Short mmCIF file of C-alpha atoms and ligand atoms in Angstrom, two decimals:
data_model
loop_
_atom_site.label_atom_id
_atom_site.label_comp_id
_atom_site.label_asym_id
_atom_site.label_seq_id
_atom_site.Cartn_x
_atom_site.Cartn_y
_atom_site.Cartn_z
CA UNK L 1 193.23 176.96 43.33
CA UNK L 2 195.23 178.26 46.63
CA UNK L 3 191.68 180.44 47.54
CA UNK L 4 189.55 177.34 47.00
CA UNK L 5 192.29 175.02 49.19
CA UNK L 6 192.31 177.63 51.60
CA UNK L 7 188.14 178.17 51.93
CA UNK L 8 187.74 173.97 51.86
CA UNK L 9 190.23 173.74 55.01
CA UNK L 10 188.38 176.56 56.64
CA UNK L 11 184.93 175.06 56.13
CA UNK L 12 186.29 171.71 57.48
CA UNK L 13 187.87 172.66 60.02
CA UNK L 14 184.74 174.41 61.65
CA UNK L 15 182.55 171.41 60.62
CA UNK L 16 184.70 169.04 62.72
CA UNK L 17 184.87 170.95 65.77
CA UNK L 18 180.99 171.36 65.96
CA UNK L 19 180.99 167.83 66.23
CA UNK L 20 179.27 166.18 69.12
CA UNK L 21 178.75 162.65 68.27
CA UNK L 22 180.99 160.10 66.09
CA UNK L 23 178.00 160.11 63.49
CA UNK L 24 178.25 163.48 62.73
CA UNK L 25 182.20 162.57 62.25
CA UNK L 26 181.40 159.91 59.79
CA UNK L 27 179.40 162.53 58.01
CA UNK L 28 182.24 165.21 57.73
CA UNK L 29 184.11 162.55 56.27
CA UNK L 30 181.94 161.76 53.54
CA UNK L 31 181.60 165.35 52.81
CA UNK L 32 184.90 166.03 52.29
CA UNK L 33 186.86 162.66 51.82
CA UNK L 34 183.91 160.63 50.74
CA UNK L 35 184.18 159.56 46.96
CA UNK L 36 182.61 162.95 46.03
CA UNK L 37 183.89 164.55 48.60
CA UNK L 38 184.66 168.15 48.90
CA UNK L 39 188.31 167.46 48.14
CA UNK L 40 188.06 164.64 45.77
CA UNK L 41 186.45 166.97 43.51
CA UNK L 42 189.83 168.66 43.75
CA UNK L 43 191.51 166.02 42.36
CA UNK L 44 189.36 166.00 39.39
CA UNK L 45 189.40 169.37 39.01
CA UNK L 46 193.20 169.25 38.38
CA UNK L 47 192.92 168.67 34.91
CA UNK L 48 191.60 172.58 34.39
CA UNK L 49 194.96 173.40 35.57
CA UNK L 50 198.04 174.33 33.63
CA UNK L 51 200.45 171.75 32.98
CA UNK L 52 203.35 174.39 35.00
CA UNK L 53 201.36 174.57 37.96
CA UNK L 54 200.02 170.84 38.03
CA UNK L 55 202.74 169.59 40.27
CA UNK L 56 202.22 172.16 43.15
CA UNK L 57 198.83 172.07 42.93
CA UNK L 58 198.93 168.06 43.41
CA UNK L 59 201.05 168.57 46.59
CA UNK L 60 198.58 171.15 48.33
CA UNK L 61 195.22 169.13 47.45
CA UNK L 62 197.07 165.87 48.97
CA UNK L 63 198.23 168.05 52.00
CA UNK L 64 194.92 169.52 52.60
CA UNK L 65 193.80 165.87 52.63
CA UNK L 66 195.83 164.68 55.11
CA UNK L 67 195.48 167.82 57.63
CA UNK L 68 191.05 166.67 56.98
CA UNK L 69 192.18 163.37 57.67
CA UNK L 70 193.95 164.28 60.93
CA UNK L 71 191.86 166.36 62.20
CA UNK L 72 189.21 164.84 62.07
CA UNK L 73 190.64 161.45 63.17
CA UNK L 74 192.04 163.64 66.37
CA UNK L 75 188.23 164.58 67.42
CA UNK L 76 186.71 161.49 66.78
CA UNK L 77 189.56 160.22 69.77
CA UNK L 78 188.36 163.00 71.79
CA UNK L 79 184.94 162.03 71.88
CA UNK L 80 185.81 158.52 72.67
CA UNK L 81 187.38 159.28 75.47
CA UNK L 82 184.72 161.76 76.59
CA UNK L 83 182.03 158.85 76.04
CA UNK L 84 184.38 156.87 78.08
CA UNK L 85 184.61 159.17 81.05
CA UNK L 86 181.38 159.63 81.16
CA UNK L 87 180.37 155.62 81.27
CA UNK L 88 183.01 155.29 83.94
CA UNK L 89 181.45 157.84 86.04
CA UNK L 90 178.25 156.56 85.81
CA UNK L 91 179.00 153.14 86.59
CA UNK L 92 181.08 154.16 89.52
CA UNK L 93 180.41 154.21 93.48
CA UNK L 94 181.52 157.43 95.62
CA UNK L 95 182.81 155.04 98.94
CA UNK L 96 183.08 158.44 100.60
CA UNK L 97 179.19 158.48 100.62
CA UNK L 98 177.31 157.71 104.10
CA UNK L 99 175.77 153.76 104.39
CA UNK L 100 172.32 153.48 103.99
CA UNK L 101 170.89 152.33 107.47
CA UNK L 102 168.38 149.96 107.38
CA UNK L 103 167.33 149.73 111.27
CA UNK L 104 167.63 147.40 114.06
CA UNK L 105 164.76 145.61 114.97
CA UNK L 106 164.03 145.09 118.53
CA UNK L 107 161.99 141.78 120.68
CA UNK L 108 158.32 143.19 121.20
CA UNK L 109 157.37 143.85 124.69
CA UNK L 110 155.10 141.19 124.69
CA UNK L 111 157.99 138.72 124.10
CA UNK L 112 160.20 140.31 126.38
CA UNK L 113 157.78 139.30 129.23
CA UNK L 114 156.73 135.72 128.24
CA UNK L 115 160.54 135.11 127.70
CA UNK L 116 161.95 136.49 131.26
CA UNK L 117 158.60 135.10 132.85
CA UNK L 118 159.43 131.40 131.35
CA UNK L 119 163.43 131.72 132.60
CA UNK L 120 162.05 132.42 136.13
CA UNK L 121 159.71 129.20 135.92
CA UNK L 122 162.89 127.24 134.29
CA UNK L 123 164.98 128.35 137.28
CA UNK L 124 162.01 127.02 139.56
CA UNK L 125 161.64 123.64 137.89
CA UNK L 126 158.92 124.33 135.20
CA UNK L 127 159.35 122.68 131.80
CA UNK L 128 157.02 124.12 128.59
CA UNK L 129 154.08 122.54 127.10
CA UNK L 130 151.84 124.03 124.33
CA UNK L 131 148.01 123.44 123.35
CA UNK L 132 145.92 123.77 120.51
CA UNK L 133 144.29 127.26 119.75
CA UNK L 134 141.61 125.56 118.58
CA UNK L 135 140.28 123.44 121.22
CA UNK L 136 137.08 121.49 122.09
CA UNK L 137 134.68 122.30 124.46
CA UNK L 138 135.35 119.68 126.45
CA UNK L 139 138.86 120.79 127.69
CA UNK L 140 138.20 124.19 127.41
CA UNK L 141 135.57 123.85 129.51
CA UNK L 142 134.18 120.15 130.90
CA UNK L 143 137.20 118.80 131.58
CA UNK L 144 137.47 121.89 133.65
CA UNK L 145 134.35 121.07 135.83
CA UNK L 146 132.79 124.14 133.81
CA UNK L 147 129.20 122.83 133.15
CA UNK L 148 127.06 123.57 130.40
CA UNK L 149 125.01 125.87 132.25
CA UNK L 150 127.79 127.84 133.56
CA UNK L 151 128.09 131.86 132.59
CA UNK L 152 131.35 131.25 131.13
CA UNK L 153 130.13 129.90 128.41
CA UNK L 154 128.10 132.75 127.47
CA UNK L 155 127.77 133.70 124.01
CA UNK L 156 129.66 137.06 125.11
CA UNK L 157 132.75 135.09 125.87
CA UNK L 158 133.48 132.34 123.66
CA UNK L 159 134.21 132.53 120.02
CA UNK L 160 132.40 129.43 119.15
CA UNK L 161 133.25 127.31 115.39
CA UNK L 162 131.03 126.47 112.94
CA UNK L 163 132.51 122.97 113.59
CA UNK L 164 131.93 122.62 117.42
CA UNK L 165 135.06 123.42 118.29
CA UNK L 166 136.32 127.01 120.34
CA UNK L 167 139.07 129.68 120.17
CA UNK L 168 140.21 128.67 123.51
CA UNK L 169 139.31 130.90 126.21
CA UNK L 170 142.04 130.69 128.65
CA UNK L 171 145.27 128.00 128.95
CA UNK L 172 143.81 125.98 131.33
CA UNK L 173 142.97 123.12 128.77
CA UNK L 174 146.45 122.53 128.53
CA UNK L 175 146.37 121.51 132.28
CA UNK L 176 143.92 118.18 130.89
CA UNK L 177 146.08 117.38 128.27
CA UNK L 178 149.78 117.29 130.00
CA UNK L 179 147.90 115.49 132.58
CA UNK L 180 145.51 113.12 130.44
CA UNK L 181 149.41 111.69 129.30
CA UNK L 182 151.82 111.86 131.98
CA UNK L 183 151.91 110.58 135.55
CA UNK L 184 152.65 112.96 138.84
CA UNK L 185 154.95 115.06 139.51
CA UNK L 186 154.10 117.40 137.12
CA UNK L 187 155.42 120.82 136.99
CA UNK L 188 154.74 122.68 134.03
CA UNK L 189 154.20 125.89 132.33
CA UNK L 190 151.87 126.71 129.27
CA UNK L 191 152.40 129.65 127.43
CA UNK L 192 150.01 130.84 124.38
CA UNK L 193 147.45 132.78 122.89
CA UNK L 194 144.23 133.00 124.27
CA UNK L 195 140.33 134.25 122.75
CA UNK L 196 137.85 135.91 124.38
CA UNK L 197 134.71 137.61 122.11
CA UNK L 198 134.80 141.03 124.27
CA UNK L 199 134.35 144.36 123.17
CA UNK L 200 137.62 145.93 122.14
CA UNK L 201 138.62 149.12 124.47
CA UNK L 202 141.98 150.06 126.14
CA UNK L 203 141.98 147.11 128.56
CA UNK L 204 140.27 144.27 126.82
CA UNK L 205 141.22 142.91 123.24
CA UNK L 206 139.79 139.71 121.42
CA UNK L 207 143.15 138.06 122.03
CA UNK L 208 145.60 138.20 124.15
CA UNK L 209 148.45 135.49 125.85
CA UNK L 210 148.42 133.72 129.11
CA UNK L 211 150.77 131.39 130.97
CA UNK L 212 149.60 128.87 132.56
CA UNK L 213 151.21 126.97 135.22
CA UNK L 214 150.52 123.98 137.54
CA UNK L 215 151.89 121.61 139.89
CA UNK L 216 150.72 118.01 140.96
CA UNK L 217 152.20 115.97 143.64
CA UNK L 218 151.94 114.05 146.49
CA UNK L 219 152.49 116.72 148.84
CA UNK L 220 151.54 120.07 147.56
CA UNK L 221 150.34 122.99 149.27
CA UNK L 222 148.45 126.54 149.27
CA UNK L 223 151.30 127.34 150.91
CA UNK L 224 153.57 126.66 148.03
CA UNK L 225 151.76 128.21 145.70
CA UNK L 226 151.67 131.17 147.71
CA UNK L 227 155.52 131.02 148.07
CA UNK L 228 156.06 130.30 143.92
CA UNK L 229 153.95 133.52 143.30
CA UNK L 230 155.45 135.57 145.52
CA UNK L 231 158.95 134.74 144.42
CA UNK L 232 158.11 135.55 140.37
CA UNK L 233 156.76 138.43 141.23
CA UNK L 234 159.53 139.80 143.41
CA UNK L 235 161.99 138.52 140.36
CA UNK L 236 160.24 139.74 137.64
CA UNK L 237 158.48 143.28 139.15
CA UNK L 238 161.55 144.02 141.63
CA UNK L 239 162.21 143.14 145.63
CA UNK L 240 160.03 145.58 146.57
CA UNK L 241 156.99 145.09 144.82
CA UNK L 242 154.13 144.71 146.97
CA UNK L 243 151.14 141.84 146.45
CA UNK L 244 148.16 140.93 147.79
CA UNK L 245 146.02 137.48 147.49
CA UNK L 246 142.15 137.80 147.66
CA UNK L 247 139.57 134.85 147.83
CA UNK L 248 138.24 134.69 144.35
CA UNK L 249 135.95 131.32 142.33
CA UNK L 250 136.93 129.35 139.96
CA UNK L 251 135.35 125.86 138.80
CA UNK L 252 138.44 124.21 138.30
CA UNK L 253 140.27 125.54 141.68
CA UNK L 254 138.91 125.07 145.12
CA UNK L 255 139.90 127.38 147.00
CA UNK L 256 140.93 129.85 144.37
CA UNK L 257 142.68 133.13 144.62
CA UNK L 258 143.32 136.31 142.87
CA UNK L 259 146.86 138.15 143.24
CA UNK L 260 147.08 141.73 143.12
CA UNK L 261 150.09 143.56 142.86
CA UNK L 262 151.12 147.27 143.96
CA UNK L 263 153.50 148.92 141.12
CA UNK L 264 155.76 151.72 142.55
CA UNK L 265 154.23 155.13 141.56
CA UNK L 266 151.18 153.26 140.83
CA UNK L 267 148.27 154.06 142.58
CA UNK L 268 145.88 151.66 143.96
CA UNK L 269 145.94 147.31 143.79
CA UNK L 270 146.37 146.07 140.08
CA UNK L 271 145.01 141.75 139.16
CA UNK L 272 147.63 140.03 137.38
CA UNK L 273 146.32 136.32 137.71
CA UNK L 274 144.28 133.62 139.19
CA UNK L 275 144.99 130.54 140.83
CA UNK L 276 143.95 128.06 143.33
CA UNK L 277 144.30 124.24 143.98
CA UNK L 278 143.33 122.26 141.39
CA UNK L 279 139.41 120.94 142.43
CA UNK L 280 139.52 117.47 142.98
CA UNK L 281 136.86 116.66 140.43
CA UNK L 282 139.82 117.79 137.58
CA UNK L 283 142.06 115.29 138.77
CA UNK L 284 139.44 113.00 138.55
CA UNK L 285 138.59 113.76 134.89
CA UNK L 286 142.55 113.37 133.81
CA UNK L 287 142.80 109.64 135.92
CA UNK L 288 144.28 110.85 139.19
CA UNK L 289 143.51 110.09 142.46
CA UNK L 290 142.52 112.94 144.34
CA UNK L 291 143.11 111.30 147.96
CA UNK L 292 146.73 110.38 146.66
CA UNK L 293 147.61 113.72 144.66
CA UNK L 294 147.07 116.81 144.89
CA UNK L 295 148.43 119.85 142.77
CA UNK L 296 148.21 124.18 141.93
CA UNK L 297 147.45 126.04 139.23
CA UNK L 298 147.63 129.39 137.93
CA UNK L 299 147.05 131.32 135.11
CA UNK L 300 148.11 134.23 134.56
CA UNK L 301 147.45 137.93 131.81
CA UNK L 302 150.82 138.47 130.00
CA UNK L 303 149.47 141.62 128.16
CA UNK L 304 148.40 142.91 131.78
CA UNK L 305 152.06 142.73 133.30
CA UNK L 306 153.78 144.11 130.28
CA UNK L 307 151.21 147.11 130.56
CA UNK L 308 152.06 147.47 134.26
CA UNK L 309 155.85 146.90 134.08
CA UNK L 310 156.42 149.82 130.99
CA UNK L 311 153.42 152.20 131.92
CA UNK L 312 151.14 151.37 129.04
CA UNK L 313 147.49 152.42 128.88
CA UNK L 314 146.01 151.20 126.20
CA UNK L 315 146.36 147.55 125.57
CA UNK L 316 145.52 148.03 121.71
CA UNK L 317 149.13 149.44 121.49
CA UNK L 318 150.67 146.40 121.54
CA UNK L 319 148.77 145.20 118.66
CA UNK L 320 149.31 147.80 116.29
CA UNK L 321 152.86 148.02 115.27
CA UNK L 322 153.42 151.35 114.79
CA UNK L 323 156.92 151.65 114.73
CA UNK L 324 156.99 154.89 117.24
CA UNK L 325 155.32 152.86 119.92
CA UNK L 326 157.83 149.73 119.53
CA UNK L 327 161.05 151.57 118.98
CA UNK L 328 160.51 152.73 122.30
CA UNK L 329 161.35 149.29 124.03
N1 LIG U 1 142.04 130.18 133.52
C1 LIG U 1 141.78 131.28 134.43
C2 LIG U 1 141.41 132.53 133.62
O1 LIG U 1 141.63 132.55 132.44
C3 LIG U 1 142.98 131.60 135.29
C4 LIG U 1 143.32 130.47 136.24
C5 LIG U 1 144.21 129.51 135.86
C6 LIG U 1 142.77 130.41 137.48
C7 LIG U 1 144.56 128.47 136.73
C8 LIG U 1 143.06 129.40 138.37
C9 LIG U 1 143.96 128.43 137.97
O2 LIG U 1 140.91 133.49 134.15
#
């Protein structure tokens, strides 16, 4: 009986330390303690036994139960608390770790011009209007004193709708329509998006932005224009920039101009806009009285002076938002 005690506790101790889940402890349990369990059979076995020894015998079986019991009660705790440690781990955030950086993001160069270019106007007086994309052809281009028969209209030019209307072509339309509802003085600025049906290269896109500006009065002159250019140019390009006015043509300007600036370590004259006085028969069109009002207008490439100002060749840069190109403003 003491050699068969002896080999049970042997075998179960073993068992239970190769445990590695609580299912496998449930299992050891119902080998030895389960109702014909290794050590129940014991029990029944005790009959076999001589009446002298039956006492002793009674007291080792029950002791060999209890130290099963135990020990297997004691690793089923230890794998608890191993399960435990393990959940807690996994569930659990190292604060010593470095952030995750997601990135600033930055104003694209294209809005970094239109927005110090419209605080210059502001400071000179200038208030904002905005126009339709979509425009008809009669502001985009009769209202204009652009005729039907005029090359602007080319096919070339003009993205044309299949519903009669245009892409507008420049920002001039919004000229007719500030004016068509509000009496002189005027003095306004028109940023936007403008269309042109081009061939795409380095300098030429099928849309870029433009501001317009004008000015109608009772007293306006060349002269002020001339003096209005030259100060946003020396504000936004620096005091020592260098610019040039050339006679140019323009339908709705008469005379009309073209403004050239010199960039430092630029070589050679760079256009940035046109202007002129606005031609009589424009006022006309909108309801004014040419012999009582006259105004100026300008218009003027926003991609252009952002490519000039940062040293960008290719004006199909700013449209492609690769990340290594913007990051870099
Ligand atoms: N609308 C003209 C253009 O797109 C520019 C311009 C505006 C010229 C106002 C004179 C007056 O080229």
């Amino acid at each position: 009986m003491q050699d068969k005690i002896n080999q049970i506790q042997q075998t179960a101790e073993h068992a239970v330390d190769a445990c590695t889940a609580l299912e496998e402890i449930e299992q050891q349990r119902v080998r030895f303690l389960g109702k014909k369990g290794e050590v129940t059979l014991l029990f029944q076995h005790l009959k076999n036994v001589p009446v002298e020894e039956k006492p002793q015998a009674g007291v080792l079986i029950n002791t060999l139960k209890d130290h099963i019991h135990n020990i297997l009660q004691l690793k089923k705790e230890r794998l608890e608390t191993a399960q435990l440690e393990k959940q807690l781990l996994s569930e659990s955030i190292d604060v010593t770790l470095p952030g995750q950086n997601s990135g600033f993001g930055k104003i694209h160069p294209l809005n970094r011009t239109l927005h110090e270019l419209v605080d210059i106007f502001h400071s000179l007086g200038f208030s904002i209007a905005h126009g339709p994309e979509i425009e008809t052809e009669y502001y985009n281009f009769d209202a204009l004193n652009i005729p039907s028969y005029h090359p602007a209209r080319d096919m070339q030019d003009t993205f044309f709708l299949e519903n009669g209307m245009v892409l507008r072509t420049h920002t001039s339309p919004v000229q007719i329509r500030v004016m068509e509802n509000k009496k002189p003085p005027v003095r306004i600025i028109a940023p936007g998006r403008v269309y042109r049906n081009e061939a795409i290269n380095y300098k030429s896109y099928c849309l870029f932005h433009q501001i317009e500006g004008f000015y109608v009065d009772s007293a306006v002159s060349f002269a002020e224009l001339k003096g209005v250019l030259a100060f946003v140019i020396r504000e936004f390009f620096g005091k020592e920039t260098q610019f040039r006015i050339r006679p140019s043509y323009f339908p709705f300007t008469e005379p009309s101009l073209e403004c050239d600036i010199m960039v430092k370590g630029k070589s050679g004259w760079m256009e940035i806009l046109g202007a002129g006085m606005i031609h009589p028969q424009v006022l006309k069109s909108v309801g004014y009285d040419p012999q009582q009002v006259q105004g100026y207008a300008f218009g003027m490439g926003i991609e252009r002076i952002t490519m000039l100002r940062y040293g960008i060749d290719d004006i199909r840069l700013l449209y492609d938002n690769d990340l290594r190109f913007l990051a870099q403003f």
